PDB file of C-alpha atoms in Angstrom:
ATOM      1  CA  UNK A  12       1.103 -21.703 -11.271  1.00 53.00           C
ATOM      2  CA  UNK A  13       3.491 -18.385 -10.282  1.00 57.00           C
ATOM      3  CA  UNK A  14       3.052 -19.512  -6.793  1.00 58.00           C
ATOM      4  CA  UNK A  15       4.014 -23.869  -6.843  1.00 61.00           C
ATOM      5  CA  UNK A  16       7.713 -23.364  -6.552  1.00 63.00           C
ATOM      6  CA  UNK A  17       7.386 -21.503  -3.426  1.00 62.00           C
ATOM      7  CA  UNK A  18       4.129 -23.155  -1.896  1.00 65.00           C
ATOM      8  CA  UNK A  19       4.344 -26.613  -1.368  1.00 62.00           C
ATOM      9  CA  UNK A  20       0.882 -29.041  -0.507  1.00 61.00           C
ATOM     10  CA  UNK A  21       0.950 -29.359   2.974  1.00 59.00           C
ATOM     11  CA  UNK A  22      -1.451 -31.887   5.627  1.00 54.00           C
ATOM     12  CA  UNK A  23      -4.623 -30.620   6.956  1.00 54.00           C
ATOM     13  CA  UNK A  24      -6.018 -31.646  10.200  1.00 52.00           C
ATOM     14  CA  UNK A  25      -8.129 -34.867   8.588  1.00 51.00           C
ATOM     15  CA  UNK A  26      -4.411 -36.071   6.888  1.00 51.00           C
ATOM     16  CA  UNK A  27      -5.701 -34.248   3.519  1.00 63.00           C
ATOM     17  CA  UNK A  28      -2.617 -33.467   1.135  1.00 71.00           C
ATOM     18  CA  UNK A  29      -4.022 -29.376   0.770  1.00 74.00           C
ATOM     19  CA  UNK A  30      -2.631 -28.536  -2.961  1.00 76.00           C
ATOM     20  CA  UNK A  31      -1.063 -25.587  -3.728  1.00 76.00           C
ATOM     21  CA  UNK A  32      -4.180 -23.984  -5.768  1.00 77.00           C
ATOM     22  CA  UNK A  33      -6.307 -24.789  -2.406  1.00 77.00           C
ATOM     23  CA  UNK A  34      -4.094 -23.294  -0.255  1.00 77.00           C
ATOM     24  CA  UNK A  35      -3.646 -20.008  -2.522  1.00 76.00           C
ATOM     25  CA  UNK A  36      -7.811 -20.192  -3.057  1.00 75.00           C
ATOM     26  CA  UNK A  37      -8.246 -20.407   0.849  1.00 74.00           C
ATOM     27  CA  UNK A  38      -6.632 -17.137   1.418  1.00 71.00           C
ATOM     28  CA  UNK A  39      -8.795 -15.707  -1.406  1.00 72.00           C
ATOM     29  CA  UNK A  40     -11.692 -16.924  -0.353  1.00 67.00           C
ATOM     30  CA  UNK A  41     -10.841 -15.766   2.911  1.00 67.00           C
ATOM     31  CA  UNK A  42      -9.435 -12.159   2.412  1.00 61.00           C
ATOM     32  CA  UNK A  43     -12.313 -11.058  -0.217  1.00 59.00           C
ATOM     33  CA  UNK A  44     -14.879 -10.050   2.185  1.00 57.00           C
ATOM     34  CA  UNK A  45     -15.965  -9.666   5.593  1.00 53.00           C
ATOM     35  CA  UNK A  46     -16.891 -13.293   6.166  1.00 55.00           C
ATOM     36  CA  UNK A  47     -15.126 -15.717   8.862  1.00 56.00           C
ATOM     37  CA  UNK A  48     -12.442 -18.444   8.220  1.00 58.00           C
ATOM     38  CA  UNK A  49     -15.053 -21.107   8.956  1.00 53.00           C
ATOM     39  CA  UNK A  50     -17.086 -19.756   6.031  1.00 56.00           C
ATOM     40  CA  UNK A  51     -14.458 -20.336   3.659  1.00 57.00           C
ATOM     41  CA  UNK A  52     -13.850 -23.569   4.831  1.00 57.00           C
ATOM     42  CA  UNK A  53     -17.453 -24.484   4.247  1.00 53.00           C
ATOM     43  CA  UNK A  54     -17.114 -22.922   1.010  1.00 58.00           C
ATOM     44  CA  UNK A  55     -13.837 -24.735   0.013  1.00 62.00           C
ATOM     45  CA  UNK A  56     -14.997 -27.926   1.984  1.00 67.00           C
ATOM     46  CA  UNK A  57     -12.121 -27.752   4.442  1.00 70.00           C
ATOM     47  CA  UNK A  58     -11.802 -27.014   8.413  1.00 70.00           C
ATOM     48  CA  UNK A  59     -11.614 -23.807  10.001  1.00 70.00           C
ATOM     49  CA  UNK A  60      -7.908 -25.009  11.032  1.00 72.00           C
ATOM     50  CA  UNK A  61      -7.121 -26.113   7.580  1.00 75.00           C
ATOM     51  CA  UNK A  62      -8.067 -22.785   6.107  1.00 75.00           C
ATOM     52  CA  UNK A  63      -5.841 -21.072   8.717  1.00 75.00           C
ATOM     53  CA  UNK A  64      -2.648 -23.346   8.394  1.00 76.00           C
ATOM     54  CA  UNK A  65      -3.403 -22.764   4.927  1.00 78.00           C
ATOM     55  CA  UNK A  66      -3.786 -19.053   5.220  1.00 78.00           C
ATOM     56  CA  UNK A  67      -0.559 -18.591   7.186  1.00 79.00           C
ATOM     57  CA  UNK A  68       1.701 -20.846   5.293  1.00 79.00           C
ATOM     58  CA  UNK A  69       0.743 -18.113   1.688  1.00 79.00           C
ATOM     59  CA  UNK A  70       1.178 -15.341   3.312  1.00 76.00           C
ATOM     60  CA  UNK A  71       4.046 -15.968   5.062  1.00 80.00           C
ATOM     61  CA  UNK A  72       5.472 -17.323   1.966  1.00 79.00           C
ATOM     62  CA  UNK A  73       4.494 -14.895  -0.462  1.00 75.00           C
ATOM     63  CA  UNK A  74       6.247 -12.203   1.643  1.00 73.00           C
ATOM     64  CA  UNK A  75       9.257 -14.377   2.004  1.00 77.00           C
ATOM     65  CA  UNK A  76       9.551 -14.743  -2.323  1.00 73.00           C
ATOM     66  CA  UNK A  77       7.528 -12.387  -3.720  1.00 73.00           C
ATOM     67  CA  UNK A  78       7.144  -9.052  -2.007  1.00 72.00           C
ATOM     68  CA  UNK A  79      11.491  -8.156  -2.582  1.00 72.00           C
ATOM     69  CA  UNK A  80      10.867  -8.833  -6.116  1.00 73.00           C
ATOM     70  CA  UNK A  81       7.723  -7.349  -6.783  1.00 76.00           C
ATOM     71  CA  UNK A  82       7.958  -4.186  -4.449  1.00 82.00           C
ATOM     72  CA  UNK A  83      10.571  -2.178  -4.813  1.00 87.00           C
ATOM     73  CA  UNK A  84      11.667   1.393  -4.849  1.00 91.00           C
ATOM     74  CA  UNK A  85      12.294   2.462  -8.285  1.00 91.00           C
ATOM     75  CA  UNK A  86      15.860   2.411 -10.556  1.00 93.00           C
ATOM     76  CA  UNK A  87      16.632   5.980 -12.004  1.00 95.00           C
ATOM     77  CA  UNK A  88      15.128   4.933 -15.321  1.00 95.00           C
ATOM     78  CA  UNK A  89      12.212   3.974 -13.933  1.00 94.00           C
ATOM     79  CA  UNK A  90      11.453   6.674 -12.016  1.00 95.00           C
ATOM     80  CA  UNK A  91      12.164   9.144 -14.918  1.00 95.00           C
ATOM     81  CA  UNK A  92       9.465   6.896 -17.149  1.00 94.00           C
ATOM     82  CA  UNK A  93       7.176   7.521 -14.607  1.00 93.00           C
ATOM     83  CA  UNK A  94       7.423  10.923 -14.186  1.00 95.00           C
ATOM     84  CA  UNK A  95       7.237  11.436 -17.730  1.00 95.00           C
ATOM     85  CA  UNK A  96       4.410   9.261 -18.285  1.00 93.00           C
ATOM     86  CA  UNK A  97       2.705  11.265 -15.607  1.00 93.00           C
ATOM     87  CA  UNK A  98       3.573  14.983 -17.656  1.00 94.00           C
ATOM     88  CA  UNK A  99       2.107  13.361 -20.506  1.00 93.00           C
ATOM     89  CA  UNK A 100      -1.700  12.328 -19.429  1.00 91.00           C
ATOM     90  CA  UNK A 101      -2.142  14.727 -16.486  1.00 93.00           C
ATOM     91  CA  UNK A 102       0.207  17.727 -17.545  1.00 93.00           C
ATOM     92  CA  UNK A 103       1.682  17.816 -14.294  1.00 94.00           C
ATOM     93  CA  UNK A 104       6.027  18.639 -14.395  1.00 93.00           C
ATOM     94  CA  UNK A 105       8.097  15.635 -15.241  1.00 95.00           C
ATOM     95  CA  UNK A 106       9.105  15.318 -11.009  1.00 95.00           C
ATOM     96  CA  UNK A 107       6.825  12.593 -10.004  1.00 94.00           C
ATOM     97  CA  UNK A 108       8.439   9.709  -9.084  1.00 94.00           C
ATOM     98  CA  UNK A 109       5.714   7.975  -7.351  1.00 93.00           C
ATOM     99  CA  UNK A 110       2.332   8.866  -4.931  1.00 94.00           C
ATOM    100  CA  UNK A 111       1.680   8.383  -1.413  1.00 93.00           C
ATOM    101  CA  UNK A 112      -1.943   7.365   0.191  1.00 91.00           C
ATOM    102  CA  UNK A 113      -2.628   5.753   3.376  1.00 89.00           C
ATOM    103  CA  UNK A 114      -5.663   3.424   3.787  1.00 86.00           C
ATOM    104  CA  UNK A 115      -7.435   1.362   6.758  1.00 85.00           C
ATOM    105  CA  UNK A 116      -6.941  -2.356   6.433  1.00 82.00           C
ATOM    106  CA  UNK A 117      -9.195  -4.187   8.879  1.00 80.00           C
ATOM    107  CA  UNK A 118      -8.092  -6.664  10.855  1.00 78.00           C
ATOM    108  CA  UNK A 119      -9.469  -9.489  13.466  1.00 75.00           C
ATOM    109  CA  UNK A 120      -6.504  -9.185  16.109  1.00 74.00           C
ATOM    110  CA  UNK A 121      -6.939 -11.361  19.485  1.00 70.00           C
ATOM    111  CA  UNK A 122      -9.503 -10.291  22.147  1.00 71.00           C
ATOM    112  CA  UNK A 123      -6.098  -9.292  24.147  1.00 67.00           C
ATOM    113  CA  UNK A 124      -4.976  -6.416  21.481  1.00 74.00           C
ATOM    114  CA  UNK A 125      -8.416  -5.589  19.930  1.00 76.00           C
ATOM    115  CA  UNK A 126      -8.754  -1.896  21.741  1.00 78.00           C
ATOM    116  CA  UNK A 127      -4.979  -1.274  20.633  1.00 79.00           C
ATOM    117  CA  UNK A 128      -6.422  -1.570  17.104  1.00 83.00           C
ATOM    118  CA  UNK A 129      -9.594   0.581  17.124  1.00 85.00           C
ATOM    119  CA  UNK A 130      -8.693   3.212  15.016  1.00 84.00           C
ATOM    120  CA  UNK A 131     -11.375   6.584  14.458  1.00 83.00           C
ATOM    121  CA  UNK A 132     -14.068   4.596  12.760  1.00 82.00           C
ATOM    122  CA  UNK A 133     -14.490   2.115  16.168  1.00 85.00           C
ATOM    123  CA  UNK A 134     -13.061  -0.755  14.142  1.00 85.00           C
ATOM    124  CA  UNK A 135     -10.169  -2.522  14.523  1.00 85.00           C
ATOM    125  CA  UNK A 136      -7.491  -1.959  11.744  1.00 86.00           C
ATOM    126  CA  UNK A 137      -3.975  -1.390  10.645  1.00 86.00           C
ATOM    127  CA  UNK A 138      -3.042   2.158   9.035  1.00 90.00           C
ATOM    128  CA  UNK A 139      -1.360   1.500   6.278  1.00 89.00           C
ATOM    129  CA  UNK A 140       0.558   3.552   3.121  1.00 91.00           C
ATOM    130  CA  UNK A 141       1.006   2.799   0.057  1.00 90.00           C
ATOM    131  CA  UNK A 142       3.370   4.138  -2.669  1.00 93.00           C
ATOM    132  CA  UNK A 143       2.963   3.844  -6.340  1.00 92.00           C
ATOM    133  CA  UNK A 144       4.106   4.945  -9.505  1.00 92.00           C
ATOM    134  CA  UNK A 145       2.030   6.095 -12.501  1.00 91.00           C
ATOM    135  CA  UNK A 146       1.614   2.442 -13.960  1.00 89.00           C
ATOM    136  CA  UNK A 147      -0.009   1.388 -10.772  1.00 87.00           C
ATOM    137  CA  UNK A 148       3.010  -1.056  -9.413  1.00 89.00           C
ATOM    138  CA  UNK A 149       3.171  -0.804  -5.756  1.00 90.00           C
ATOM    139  CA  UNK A 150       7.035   0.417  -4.796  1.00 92.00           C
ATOM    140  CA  UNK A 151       6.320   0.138  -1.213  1.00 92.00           C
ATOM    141  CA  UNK A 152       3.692  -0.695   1.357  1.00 89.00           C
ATOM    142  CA  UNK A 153       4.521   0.393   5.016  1.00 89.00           C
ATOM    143  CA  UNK A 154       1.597  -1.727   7.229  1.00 84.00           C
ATOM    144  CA  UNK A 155       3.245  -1.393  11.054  1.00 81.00           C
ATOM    145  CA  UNK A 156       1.201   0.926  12.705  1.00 85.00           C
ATOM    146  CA  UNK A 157      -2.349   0.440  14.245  1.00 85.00           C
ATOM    147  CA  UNK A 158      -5.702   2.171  13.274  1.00 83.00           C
ATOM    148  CA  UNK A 159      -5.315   5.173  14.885  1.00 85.00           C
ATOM    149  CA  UNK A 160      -2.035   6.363  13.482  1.00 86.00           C
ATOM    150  CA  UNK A 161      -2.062   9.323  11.590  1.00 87.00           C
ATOM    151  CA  UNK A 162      -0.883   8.775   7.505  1.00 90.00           C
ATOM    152  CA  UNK A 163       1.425  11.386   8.315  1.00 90.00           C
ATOM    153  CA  UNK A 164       2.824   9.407  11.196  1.00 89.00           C
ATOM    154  CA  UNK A 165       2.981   6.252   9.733  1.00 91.00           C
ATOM    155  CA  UNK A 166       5.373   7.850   6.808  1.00 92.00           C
ATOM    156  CA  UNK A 167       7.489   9.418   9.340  1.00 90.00           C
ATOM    157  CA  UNK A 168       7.959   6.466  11.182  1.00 89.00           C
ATOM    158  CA  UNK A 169       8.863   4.207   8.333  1.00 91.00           C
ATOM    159  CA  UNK A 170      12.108   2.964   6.970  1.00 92.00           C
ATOM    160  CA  UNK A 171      11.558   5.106   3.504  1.00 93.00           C
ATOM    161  CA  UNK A 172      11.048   8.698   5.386  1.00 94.00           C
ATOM    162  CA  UNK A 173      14.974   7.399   7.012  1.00 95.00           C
ATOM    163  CA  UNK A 174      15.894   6.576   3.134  1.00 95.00           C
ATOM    164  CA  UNK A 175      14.664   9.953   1.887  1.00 94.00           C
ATOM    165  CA  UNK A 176      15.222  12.289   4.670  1.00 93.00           C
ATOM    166  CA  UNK A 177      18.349  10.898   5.843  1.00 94.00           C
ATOM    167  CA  UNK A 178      20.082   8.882   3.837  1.00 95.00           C
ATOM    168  CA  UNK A 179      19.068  11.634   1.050  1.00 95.00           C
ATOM    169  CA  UNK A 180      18.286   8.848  -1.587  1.00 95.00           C
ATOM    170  CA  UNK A 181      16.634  10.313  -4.762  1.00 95.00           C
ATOM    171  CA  UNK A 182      16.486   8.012  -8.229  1.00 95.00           C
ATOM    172  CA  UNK A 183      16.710  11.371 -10.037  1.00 96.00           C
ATOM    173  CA  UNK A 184      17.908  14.995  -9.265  1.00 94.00           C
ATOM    174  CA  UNK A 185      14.437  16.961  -8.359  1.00 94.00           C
ATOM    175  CA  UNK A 186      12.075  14.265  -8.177  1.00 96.00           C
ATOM    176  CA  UNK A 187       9.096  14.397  -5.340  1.00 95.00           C
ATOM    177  CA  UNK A 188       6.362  11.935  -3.844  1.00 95.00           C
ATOM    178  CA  UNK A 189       3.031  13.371  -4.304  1.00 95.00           C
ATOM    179  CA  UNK A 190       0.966  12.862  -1.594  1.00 93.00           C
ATOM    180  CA  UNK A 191      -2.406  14.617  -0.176  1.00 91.00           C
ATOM    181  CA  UNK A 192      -2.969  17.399   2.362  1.00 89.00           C
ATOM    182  CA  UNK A 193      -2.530  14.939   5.344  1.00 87.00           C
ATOM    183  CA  UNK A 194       1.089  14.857   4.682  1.00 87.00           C
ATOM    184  CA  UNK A 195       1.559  18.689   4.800  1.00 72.00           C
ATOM    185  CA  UNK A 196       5.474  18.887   5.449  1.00 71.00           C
ATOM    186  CA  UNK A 197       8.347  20.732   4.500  1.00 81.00           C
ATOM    187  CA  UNK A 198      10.271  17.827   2.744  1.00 90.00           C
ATOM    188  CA  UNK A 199      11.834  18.909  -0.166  1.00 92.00           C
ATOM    189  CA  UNK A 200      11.178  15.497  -1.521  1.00 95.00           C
ATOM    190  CA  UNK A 201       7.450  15.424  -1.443  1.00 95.00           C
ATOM    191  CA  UNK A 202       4.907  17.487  -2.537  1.00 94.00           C
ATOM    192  CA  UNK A 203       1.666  18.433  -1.169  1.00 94.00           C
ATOM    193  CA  UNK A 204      -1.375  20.653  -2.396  1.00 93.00           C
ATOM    194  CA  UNK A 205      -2.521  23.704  -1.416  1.00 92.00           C
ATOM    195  CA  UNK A 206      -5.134  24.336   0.595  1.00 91.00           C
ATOM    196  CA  UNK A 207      -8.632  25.244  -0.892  1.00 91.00           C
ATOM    197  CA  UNK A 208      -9.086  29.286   0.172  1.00 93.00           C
ATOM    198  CA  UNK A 209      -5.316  29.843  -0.333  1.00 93.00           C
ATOM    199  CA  UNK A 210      -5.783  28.044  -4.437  1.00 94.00           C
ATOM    200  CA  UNK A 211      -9.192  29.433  -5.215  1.00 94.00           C
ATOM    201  CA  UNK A 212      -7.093  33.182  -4.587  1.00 95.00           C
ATOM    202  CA  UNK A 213      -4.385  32.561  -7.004  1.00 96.00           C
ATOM    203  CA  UNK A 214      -5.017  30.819 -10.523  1.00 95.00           C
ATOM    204  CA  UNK A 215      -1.328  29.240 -11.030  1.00 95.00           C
ATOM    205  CA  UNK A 216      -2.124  27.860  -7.503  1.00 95.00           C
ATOM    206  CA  UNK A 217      -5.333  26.675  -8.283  1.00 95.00           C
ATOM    207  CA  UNK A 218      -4.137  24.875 -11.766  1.00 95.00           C
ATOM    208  CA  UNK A 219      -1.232  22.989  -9.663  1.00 95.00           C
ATOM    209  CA  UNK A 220      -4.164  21.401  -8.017  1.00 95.00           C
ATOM    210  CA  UNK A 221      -5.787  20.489 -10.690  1.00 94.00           C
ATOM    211  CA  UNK A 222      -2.787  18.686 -12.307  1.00 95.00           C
ATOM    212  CA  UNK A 223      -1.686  17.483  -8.720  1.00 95.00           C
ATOM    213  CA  UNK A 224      -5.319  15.768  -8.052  1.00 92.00           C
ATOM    214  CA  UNK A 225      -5.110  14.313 -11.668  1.00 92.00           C
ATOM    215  CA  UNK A 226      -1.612  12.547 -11.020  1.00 93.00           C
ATOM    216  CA  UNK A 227      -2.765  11.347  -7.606  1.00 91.00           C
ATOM    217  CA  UNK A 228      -5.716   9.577  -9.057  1.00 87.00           C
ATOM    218  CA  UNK A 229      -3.292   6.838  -9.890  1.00 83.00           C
ATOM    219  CA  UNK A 230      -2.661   5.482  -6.258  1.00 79.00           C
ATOM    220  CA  UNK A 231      -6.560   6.101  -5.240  1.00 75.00           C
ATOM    221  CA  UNK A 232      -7.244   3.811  -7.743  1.00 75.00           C
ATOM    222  CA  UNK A 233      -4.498   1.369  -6.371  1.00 72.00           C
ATOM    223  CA  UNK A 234      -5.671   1.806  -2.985  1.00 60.00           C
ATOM    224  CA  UNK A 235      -9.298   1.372  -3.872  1.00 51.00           C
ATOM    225  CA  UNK A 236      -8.515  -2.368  -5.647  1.00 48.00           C
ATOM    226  CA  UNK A 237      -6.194  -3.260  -3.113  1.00 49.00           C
TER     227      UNK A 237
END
């Protein structure tokens, strides 16, 4: 299993050695729906505290080993690949290095920081963005901002707008996030669509939405499995 090296069996409550494909099936079990710790536990025949340790212990790890080596920003090459990939099934220019979406993640935060959480909806949550590129690998995932930030915010708070905007970090001359019309900026490095009335008036304007909403499809899909 990827995960052994890096997730040891550990002691449950009851003195249970928990093995590695428990602990990893716990925080399946326990992150694929809406349903409560305790029902995984039942499910997995282990305590509610077992499935938590257990919980913790892989996601703490996993972040520790595997998110720096499985998200990260692109090399030039890479970039380029993507880009071209994305000219060559959705016709838009060769400048895309990668997409931008953000998504609500719910959470269960403590009864102390629950109405920090409530984002629009009423329920608690984290706003999180994701960036991808046009295979569908996640090149970065910015998750520190409660429900009711704003995607917009939550980019311009992050440490990639300071990469991009500041630090003026590009993995090719010309290339551009895409993201949608809630991240209407004026950075040169990303790229937005136009609005509706102001596309339906101009056909070149209207056809760069078409293509735009064609590459973007690739982190809705992301977002939508993730």
């Amino acid at each position: 299993m990827l995960a052994e090296p890096y997730i040891p069996s550990g002691q449950s409550r009851n003195g249970k050695s928990l093995t590695t494909k428990e602990m990893v099936t716990a925080l399946l079990w326990s992150g694929s729906g809406n349903s409560f710790q305790r029902h995984a536990g039942q499910a997995l025949c282990m305590s509610q505290s077992s499935v938590k340790v257990a919980v913790d212990k892989v996601i703490n790890l996993m972040h520790k080993h595997f998110v720096p080596e499985y998200i990260q920003l692109p090399t030039s090459s890479e970039a380029l690949d993507s880009a071209q990939e994305t000219q060559l099934y959705t016709g838009f220019p060769p400048i895309a290095m990668g997409f931008i979406d953000g998504t609500q993640v719910r959470v269960k935060p403590r009864n102390q920081i629950r109405k920090k959480h409530i984002n629009r909806h009423g329920a608690p949550a984290l706003s999180v963005t994701l960036v991808t590129n046009q295979f569908g690998r996640i090149i970065s995932a910015i998750s520190n901002c409660k429900g009711k930030a704003h995607d917009a915010s939550v980019l311009r708070y992050s440490g990639l707008w300071d990469l991009l905007e500041n630090q003026k970090w590009r993995p090719f001359e010309g290339a551009v996030f895409l993201g949608d019309s809630a991240y209407m900026t004026k950075q040169n490095w990303l790229a937005t669509p136009y609005h509706d009335p102001i596309a339906a008036a101009d056909p070149r304007k209207k056809k760069y939405n078409k293509h735009f909403k064609k590459a973007r499809n690739t982190v809705e899909q992301v977002r939508f499995y993730h």
